[in-house]
């Protein structure tokens, strides 16, 4: 890990762990389109409300949920083929992403927290985080990247965030997690971290603070946690 040229903040929070999809970029729409297309090829559909349950959840678990909604049973080999097909459609879409698709306020907030001396890590369930960070020009902000390729247990298990904290060299209670998914907020709390929910208060009730996006936050908000 590189030395941060900015001094460590004198607050109890020293590190920020960011979820990717739905916090920094809006890839949820691409996941939804690709899963919907897959469900349609099997003769059924699912709602945007059901899609909420797929946020923050791993690829294989998402597929299992979708198959159960359609009342369809598949073998493990068939499931692997279906997940690969969905991922190929998803990757087609994300490889066309540009920095314009970064969510409002993201670049300003990441710059501000970095300059205030906080350490930054990514904590995403996605196995495609590398392509997304590269296409959107966000990779350089992160001291550490933990994604779906590096964990065995998916959110709401805290593994992804505990690894992020460990790699950065901080205790869980020195970290704050930024999450849009119910499963992700639960993972942060189970890991002993503060959680800032990005989205609806009614949905992310376990979070310490909920805002509609990173554009609503400044570094001052981290001092109040
Ligand atoms: P992939 P996050 C999660 O990313 C998405 O929210 C979730 O919908 C997706 O199924 C999961 O990544 C796996 O993604 O198929 O690209 O490996 O929100 O944890 O950044
Ligand atoms: Mg997310």
Tab-separated table of C-alpha atoms and ligand atoms in Angstrom, residues 19-23 25 55-56 124 155 178-181, ligand 2:
chain	number	residue	atom	x	y	z
A	19	UNK	CA	-19.411	-0.548	-2.082
A	20	UNK	CA	-19.320	-0.147	-5.876
A	21	UNK	CA	-22.636	-0.864	-7.616
A	22	UNK	CA	-25.228	1.671	-6.492
A	23	UNK	CA	-22.811	3.801	-4.465
A	25	UNK	CA	-21.697	3.911	-10.179
A	55	UNK	CA	-28.457	-5.771	-4.869
A	56	UNK	CA	-25.198	-6.612	-3.111
A	124	UNK	CA	-17.756	-5.007	-3.586
A	155	UNK	CA	-22.894	-10.012	2.029
A	178	UNK	CA	-20.887	3.246	2.306
A	179	UNK	CA	-23.601	0.869	1.051
A	180	UNK	CA	-26.791	0.936	-1.021
A	181	UNK	CA	-27.912	-2.629	-0.321
B	2	LIG	MG1	-24.198	-2.018	-4.054
